[in-house]
Amino acid sequence: MELQNAFRNAVEAAEKLPRRPSNEDLLKMYGLYKQATEGDISGDRPGGFDFKAIAKYDAWAEQKGKSKEEAMQTYINFIEKLQNEL
């Protein structure tokens, strides 16, 4: 329960970062968030020219195999790192 509260706090903190993170950082945040909340990705990778959907799919797929708890902790650590950098 403590980890989940810390994760929720990190999600809120991510929305209040002083500057917009880079696209690469945003994709990492997305992938970790999806892994933490939904687990491993399923379904086919988007095709065609929907580059945003492809990038988001790939970011989530990079986290495949991590437990939800591990993804939560990694997300928390990443947000703390961004807070110190931005």
GROMACS .gro file of C-alpha atoms in nm:
model
   86
    1MET     CA    1   0.000   0.000   0.000
    2GLU     CA    2   0.288   0.236   0.078
    3LEU     CA    3   0.438   0.182  -0.268
    4GLN     CA    4   0.102   0.254  -0.432
    5ASN     CA    5   0.070   0.581  -0.239
    6ALA     CA    6   0.423   0.681  -0.338
    7PHE     CA    7   0.340   0.593  -0.699
    8ARG     CA    8   0.024   0.807  -0.694
    9ASN     CA    9   0.226   1.094  -0.549
   10ALA     CA   10   0.485   1.053  -0.826
   11VAL     CA   11   0.211   1.060  -1.091
   12GLU     CA   12   0.080   1.385  -0.942
   13ALA     CA   13   0.434   1.525  -0.923
   14ALA     CA   14   0.491   1.437  -1.289
   15GLU     CA   15   0.199   1.661  -1.385
   16LYS     CA   16   0.357   1.951  -1.195
   17LEU     CA   17   0.713   1.935  -1.326
   18PRO     CA   18   0.853   2.286  -1.379
   19ARG     CA   19   0.926   2.220  -1.748
   20ARG     CA   20   0.801   1.975  -2.006
   21PRO     CA   21   1.024   1.666  -2.019
   22SER     CA   22   1.179   1.559  -2.349
   23ASN     CA   23   0.979   1.330  -2.575
   24GLU     CA   24   1.214   1.047  -2.481
   25ASP     CA   25   1.147   1.104  -2.111
   26LEU     CA   26   0.772   1.134  -2.170
   27LEU     CA   27   0.773   0.800  -2.352
   28LYS     CA   28   0.966   0.637  -2.069
   29MET     CA   29   0.716   0.777  -1.820
   30TYR     CA   30   0.430   0.644  -2.032
   31GLY     CA   31   0.579   0.296  -2.063
   32LEU     CA   32   0.652   0.270  -1.691
   33TYR     CA   33   0.306   0.403  -1.601
   34LYS     CA   34   0.130   0.153  -1.828
   35GLN     CA   35   0.344  -0.134  -1.698
   36ALA     CA   36   0.275  -0.031  -1.338
   37THR     CA   37  -0.099   0.001  -1.388
   38GLU     CA   38  -0.179  -0.265  -1.649
   39GLY     CA   39   0.116  -0.505  -1.664
   40ASP     CA   40   0.267  -0.648  -1.980
   41ILE     CA   41   0.151  -0.509  -2.311
   42SER     CA   42  -0.060  -0.728  -2.537
   43GLY     CA   43  -0.182  -0.693  -2.889
   44ASP     CA   44  -0.007  -0.615  -3.212
   45ARG     CA   45   0.225  -0.324  -3.271
   46PRO     CA   46   0.047  -0.048  -3.464
   47GLY     CA   47   0.143  -0.020  -3.827
   48GLY     CA   48   0.130   0.243  -4.092
   49PHE     CA   49   0.211   0.604  -4.026
   50ASP     CA   50   0.072   0.639  -3.674
   51PHE     CA   51   0.416   0.720  -3.535
   52LYS     CA   52   0.284   0.840  -3.200
   53ALA     CA   53   0.099   0.512  -3.137
   54ILE     CA   54   0.405   0.314  -3.247
   55ALA     CA   55   0.633   0.510  -3.013
   56LYS     CA   56   0.394   0.461  -2.721
   57TYR     CA   57   0.362   0.089  -2.796
   58ASP     CA   58   0.740   0.051  -2.810
   59ALA     CA   59   0.787   0.247  -2.485
   60TRP     CA   60   0.545   0.016  -2.305
   61ALA     CA   61   0.691  -0.295  -2.469
   62GLU     CA   62   1.038  -0.197  -2.337
   63GLN     CA   63   0.905  -0.249  -1.984
   64LYS     CA   64   0.764  -0.594  -2.056
   65GLY     CA   65   0.852  -0.850  -1.791
   66LYS     CA   66   0.877  -0.600  -1.505
   67SER     CA   67   0.639  -0.662  -1.218
   68LYS     CA   68   0.389  -0.387  -1.148
   69GLU     CA   69   0.574  -0.312  -0.824
   70GLU     CA   70   0.911  -0.288  -0.999
   71ALA     CA   71   0.760  -0.057  -1.262
   72MET     CA   72   0.606   0.161  -0.988
   73GLN     CA   73   0.940   0.195  -0.810
   74THR     CA   74   1.123   0.268  -1.135
   75TYR     CA   75   0.862   0.534  -1.221
   76ILE     CA   76   0.900   0.694  -0.877
   77ASN     CA   77   1.279   0.702  -0.911
   78PHE     CA   78   1.257   0.844  -1.263
   79ILE     CA   79   1.022   1.125  -1.158
   80GLU     CA   80   1.251   1.212  -0.867
   81LYS     CA   81   1.542   1.228  -1.113
   82LEU     CA   82   1.346   1.457  -1.346
   83GLN     CA   83   1.247   1.685  -1.057
   84ASN     CA   84   1.615   1.735  -0.980
   85GLU     CA   85   1.710   1.795  -1.344
   86LEU     CA   86   1.432   2.025  -1.463
   0.00000   0.00000   0.00000
